[in-house]
Amino acid sequence: MAMLADTVELVIGVDTHKDTHTAAVVVAATGAVIVQTTVAAAPAGYRQLLAWADHHSGLRVWAIEGTGGYGAGLTRFLATHQEQVVELDRPKRAARRHGAKSDPLDATRAAREALGRDRLAQPRAAGQRAALSVRLAARRSAVQAATDAQRQLHALVTAAPDALRGRLRGLTTHQLITTCGRLRQRADWDIETSATAVSLRTLARRIQLLNREIADHTRAITALVRAWRPELLTRTGVGPIVAAIVLCAWSHPGRCPSDAAFAMLGGAAPIPASSGQTVRVRLNRSGDRQLNQALHLIVLTRLRYDPATRAHATRRRAQGKTNREIRRCLVRYVARQLYRLLETNPAFDPT
């Protein structure tokens, strides 16, 4: 793959922050810094930054840190003006002499880091992918909060006074939430029992509210997936939430140049760890962990319900493979299958 210095003349590195963005123009051929500036992280600042860049002639590319975070607004603005943007997920920080650090230095490092890489990531798409991403984030937060509240509810029941504990023991989680949500005060209860009942009712109603929020997000996510890439839902083990996670990681055609790159993104590509006469690979613990979890969930579902996958696992066990090795191979296969499905299907609407 061609290096960035072979295709452009200028690289504009941008160090993004909540209130300001600092940019540095670097000559691609030499790495020399021409000029630096800082603008506000707002539409007026984006226009100022683009006008400032236009003063320097030459084919250019923007290297932005955090295109999905602090740099999201600038990335969208540049995309609407047909500017070429690459994403720096985690720039390597050079050793700083005497602790030297500043926003201009970080912007320069971002540009030089882009020049030194042979593979550069594209920013993830907006529109439907972004809508899925924010829905997934809100749903994930609600699920975590509901899970924490359920644990607290069970803990309170375990230590509750006998007047409540005897009534609530042995109930399923759903029954416990329903019963606690309807608790009423009684005149013969002491202060500890009354306080426990109020706390149980509050937790139960919070869980009920969160469950309704989770259901709302799930319906919205399902509708978005069906409108964008419904063919994903025809694959065994791929439900709306898993499909949404896969789509958010994949983003758009061409972002991952191959199924191997997509597998690496999901932490599903084994890492070579051979030395001398020892030939082996090790588990990949990097990448998008949500995508990795989604791929594993697909494999576990297929191992349970898909006859072809079960037959494959039986055959591999007969060859001496462990269950863990079989699952890892299947995860890599699923990553390849989903990538090819997404890349070869022309149904794509970036808006």
XYZ file of C-alpha atoms in Angstrom:
351
model
C 0.000 0.000 0.000
C 1.292 3.476 -0.915
C 2.451 5.707 1.910
C 0.597 8.948 2.517
C 3.641 10.986 1.477
C 3.392 9.476 -2.010
C -0.175 10.699 -2.582
C -0.448 14.125 -0.908
C 1.681 17.217 -0.463
C 0.403 18.476 2.889
C -0.881 16.759 6.024
C -2.921 18.807 8.489
C -2.773 17.216 11.916
C -5.520 18.194 14.345
C -5.420 17.743 18.119
C -9.055 17.889 19.235
C -10.415 19.030 22.586
C -13.819 19.891 23.992
C -13.582 23.657 23.455
C -10.699 24.111 20.995
C -8.986 22.339 18.090
C -5.306 22.890 17.305
C -4.034 22.209 13.781
C -0.565 22.016 12.254
C 0.291 21.961 8.536
C 3.147 19.551 7.814
C 4.949 19.045 4.491
C 4.428 15.418 3.482
C 7.818 15.063 1.778
C 9.938 16.322 4.675
C 7.748 16.374 7.787
C 8.542 20.053 8.313
C 5.943 22.210 10.079
C 4.721 25.212 8.080
C 2.248 26.824 10.433
C 0.018 26.103 13.422
C -3.264 27.549 14.683
C -5.989 27.053 17.290
C -9.707 27.585 16.668
C -12.901 27.161 18.637
C -14.612 23.759 18.483
C -17.723 25.221 16.860
C -19.047 25.744 13.303
C -17.466 29.205 13.122
C -14.131 27.708 14.145
C -14.448 24.949 11.532
C -15.020 27.553 8.804
C -12.052 29.533 10.054
C -9.874 26.418 10.022
C -10.859 25.508 6.464
C -10.198 29.065 5.237
C -6.832 28.980 7.011
C -5.961 25.687 5.262
C -6.875 27.173 1.875
C -4.011 29.642 2.230
C -1.575 26.755 1.753
C -1.690 25.302 -1.750
C -1.182 21.635 -2.479
C -3.054 18.348 -2.277
C -3.854 17.821 1.388
C -5.294 15.352 3.871
C -6.546 15.926 7.414
C -5.284 13.610 10.172
C -7.691 13.981 13.091
C -7.588 12.421 16.530
C -10.949 11.323 17.881
C -13.194 11.586 14.822
C -15.971 9.936 16.831
C -15.491 12.102 19.921
C -14.197 15.655 20.254
C -13.418 15.713 16.544
C -16.837 14.494 15.355
C -18.161 17.955 14.489
C -15.049 18.923 12.541
C -15.054 15.581 10.712
C -18.666 16.046 9.601
C -17.932 19.610 8.494
C -14.919 18.540 6.421
C -16.860 15.658 4.876
C -19.554 18.047 3.642
C -16.811 20.117 1.972
C -15.306 17.062 0.209
C -12.096 17.136 2.234
C -10.035 13.965 2.649
C -9.913 12.887 6.304
C -8.100 10.012 8.006
C -8.618 8.905 11.591
C -5.876 8.404 14.137
C -7.266 6.029 16.730
C -4.293 5.975 19.082
C -1.258 7.988 17.963
C 2.066 6.885 19.378
C 3.417 9.515 21.720
C 7.065 10.212 21.151
C 9.342 10.537 24.145
C 9.074 14.107 25.372
C 12.320 15.774 26.324
C 11.971 17.536 29.675
C 8.239 16.689 29.689
C 7.481 18.917 26.694
C 3.825 18.798 25.701
C 1.371 21.198 24.124
C -1.573 21.151 21.746
C 0.570 22.373 18.796
C 3.114 19.619 19.498
C 0.333 17.012 19.610
C -1.130 18.304 16.339
C 2.296 18.037 14.700
C 2.752 14.531 16.065
C -0.659 13.551 14.653
C 0.383 14.682 11.166
C 3.750 12.943 11.328
C 2.137 9.800 12.745
C -0.179 9.685 9.726
C 2.840 10.016 7.428
C 4.516 7.076 9.133
C 1.624 4.638 8.836
C 1.063 2.341 5.883
C -2.581 1.738 6.838
C -4.851 4.641 7.722
C -8.395 4.352 9.032
C -11.323 6.203 7.547
C -13.732 8.000 9.887
C -16.919 6.066 10.503
C -19.983 7.117 8.575
C -22.689 9.402 9.931
C -26.413 8.996 9.281
C -27.776 5.512 9.956
C -24.572 4.210 11.537
C -24.433 7.162 13.922
C -28.125 6.700 14.775
C -27.487 3.048 15.610
C -24.423 3.967 17.647
C -26.196 6.438 19.926
C -29.162 4.075 20.367
C -26.810 1.248 21.310
C -24.968 3.478 23.782
C -28.204 4.547 25.476
C -29.500 0.969 25.579
C -26.221 -0.324 26.987
C -26.340 2.257 29.753
C -29.944 1.344 30.610
C -29.130 -2.380 30.667
C -26.199 -1.772 33.009
C -28.293 0.400 35.327
C -31.129 -2.163 35.383
C -28.674 -4.975 36.134
C -27.144 -3.007 39.024
C -30.597 -2.235 40.426
C -31.595 -5.911 40.249
C -28.501 -6.891 42.207
C -29.307 -4.281 44.824
C -32.905 -5.493 45.008
C -31.845 -9.101 45.641
C -29.285 -7.938 48.242
C -31.916 -5.932 50.130
C -34.309 -8.892 50.140
C -31.583 -11.151 51.543
C -31.056 -8.865 54.557
C -34.664 -7.645 54.874
C -36.664 -8.027 58.106
C -38.656 -11.249 58.383
C -41.956 -9.503 57.647
C -40.671 -8.760 54.126
C -38.116 -11.507 53.637
C -40.573 -14.327 54.185
C -42.947 -12.810 51.646
C -40.314 -12.182 48.959
C -38.019 -15.206 49.227
C -38.199 -17.744 46.432
C -39.634 -15.358 43.846
C -38.117 -15.118 40.379
C -36.534 -11.831 39.424
C -39.579 -10.824 37.370
C -41.968 -11.756 40.184
C -39.789 -9.949 42.725
C -39.774 -6.731 40.676
C -43.539 -6.846 40.204
C -44.246 -7.588 43.873
C -41.819 -4.980 45.227
C -43.217 -2.365 42.855
C -46.615 -2.777 44.572
C -45.438 -2.735 48.181
C -47.483 -0.573 50.539
C -46.725 0.646 54.040
C -48.343 -1.057 57.047
C -49.038 0.536 60.403
C -47.586 -2.360 62.408
C -44.152 -2.230 60.746
C -41.164 -0.848 62.640
C -38.933 1.857 61.177
C -36.434 -0.603 59.651
C -39.147 -2.593 57.883
C -40.815 0.574 56.600
C -37.532 1.971 55.253
C -36.694 -1.348 53.588
C -40.108 -1.505 51.937
C -39.735 2.025 50.556
C -36.268 1.184 49.182
C -37.492 -2.052 47.600
C -40.401 -0.249 45.938
C -38.135 2.508 44.639
C -35.642 0.027 43.173
C -38.376 -2.085 41.595
C -40.008 0.900 39.921
C -36.630 2.098 38.691
C -36.053 -1.318 37.112
C -39.501 -1.239 35.484
C -38.798 2.209 34.048
C -35.401 1.092 32.739
C -36.916 -2.035 31.197
C -39.395 0.117 29.284
C -36.522 2.317 28.101
C -34.561 -0.773 26.980
C -37.596 -2.028 25.045
C -37.996 1.372 23.333
C -34.342 1.412 22.268
C -34.553 -2.198 21.065
C -37.568 -1.427 18.876
C -35.825 1.615 17.407
C -32.636 -0.365 16.733
C -34.623 -3.153 15.076
C -36.361 -0.656 12.799
C -33.047 0.968 11.824
C -31.403 -2.374 11.029
C -34.390 -3.567 8.981
C -34.417 -0.315 7.021
C -30.665 -0.355 6.337
C -29.334 -3.928 6.090
C -32.171 -6.429 6.674
C -30.177 -9.277 5.096
C -28.068 -9.492 8.257
C -31.091 -10.691 10.218
C -31.444 -13.730 7.948
C -28.161 -15.165 9.271
C -28.356 -17.679 12.103
C -27.444 -16.123 15.429
C -27.720 -12.518 14.232
C -30.450 -10.563 16.005
C -31.119 -6.827 15.882
C -28.657 -5.878 18.628
C -25.839 -8.044 17.258
C -26.531 -6.743 13.740
C -26.406 -3.151 15.005
C -23.037 -3.738 16.699
C -21.629 -5.280 13.508
C -22.919 -2.393 11.394
C -21.489 0.239 13.741
C -18.056 -1.393 13.573
C -18.146 -1.954 9.797
C -19.645 1.506 9.076
C -19.468 1.616 5.258
C -17.975 -0.210 2.250
C -14.234 0.132 1.957
C -13.516 1.175 5.537
C -12.009 -2.254 6.179
C -9.953 -3.233 3.107
C -10.361 -6.991 3.636
C -12.080 -9.596 5.774
C -8.760 -10.026 7.605
C -8.819 -6.330 8.538
C -12.412 -6.672 9.724
C -11.456 -9.712 11.814
C -8.542 -7.766 13.278
C -10.915 -4.907 14.097
C -13.076 -7.366 16.031
C -10.158 -9.042 17.798
C -10.959 -12.269 15.912
C -7.661 -12.583 14.026
C -5.026 -14.639 15.902
C -1.677 -12.948 16.503
C 1.464 -14.832 15.340
C 3.687 -15.612 18.317
C 6.231 -18.023 16.846
C 9.861 -18.164 17.863
C 12.583 -20.524 16.699
C 11.126 -24.003 16.292
C 7.959 -23.079 18.164
C 5.094 -22.212 15.842
C 1.997 -20.872 17.520
C -0.483 -18.013 17.641
C -1.886 -16.158 20.607
C -5.300 -14.741 21.401
C -5.992 -11.250 20.085
C -7.201 -9.143 23.025
C -7.307 -5.823 21.167
C -9.793 -4.386 18.686
C -13.444 -3.498 19.141
C -14.513 -5.584 22.130
C -18.221 -5.061 21.489
C -17.782 -6.478 17.988
C -15.725 -9.315 19.438
C -18.495 -10.113 21.916
C -21.107 -10.023 19.140
C -19.089 -12.464 17.003
C -18.719 -14.842 19.932
C -22.455 -14.651 20.637
C -23.196 -15.627 17.027
C -20.862 -18.625 17.333
C -22.376 -19.782 20.635
C -25.866 -19.536 19.162
C -24.888 -21.516 16.074
C -23.162 -24.188 18.151
C -26.440 -24.683 19.946
C -29.007 -24.367 17.173
C -27.326 -24.693 13.750
C -26.903 -28.337 12.556
C -24.089 -27.486 10.126
C -22.076 -25.720 12.822
C -22.653 -28.568 15.291
C -21.496 -31.097 12.687
C -18.384 -29.015 11.994
C -17.569 -28.849 15.709
C -17.998 -32.621 16.055
C -15.665 -33.224 13.124
C -13.015 -30.868 14.494
C -13.163 -32.497 17.939
C -12.462 -35.842 16.270
C -9.336 -34.220 14.802
C -8.120 -33.351 18.287
C -9.184 -29.699 18.491
C -10.366 -28.322 21.824
C -13.702 -26.534 22.209
C -11.862 -23.253 22.681
C -9.883 -23.707 19.475
C -13.068 -24.612 17.600
C -14.845 -21.487 18.820
C -11.930 -19.268 17.815
C -11.886 -20.731 14.313
C -15.644 -20.256 14.014
C -15.413 -16.643 15.178
C -12.904 -15.960 12.409
C -15.199 -17.663 9.899
C -18.210 -15.610 11.036
C -16.192 -12.387 10.696
C -15.304 -13.344 7.113
C -18.907 -14.300 6.281
C -20.420 -11.084 7.635
C -17.764 -8.907 6.005
C -18.391 -10.420 2.580
C -22.132 -10.076 3.007
C -21.829 -6.387 3.893
C -19.268 -5.535 1.228
C -20.892 -7.343 -1.696
C -24.448 -6.165 -1.053
C -24.945 -2.834 -2.868
C -27.710 -1.680 -0.524
C -25.943 1.196 1.180
C -27.215 4.645 1.993
C -24.751 6.852 3.900
C -27.468 9.342 4.786
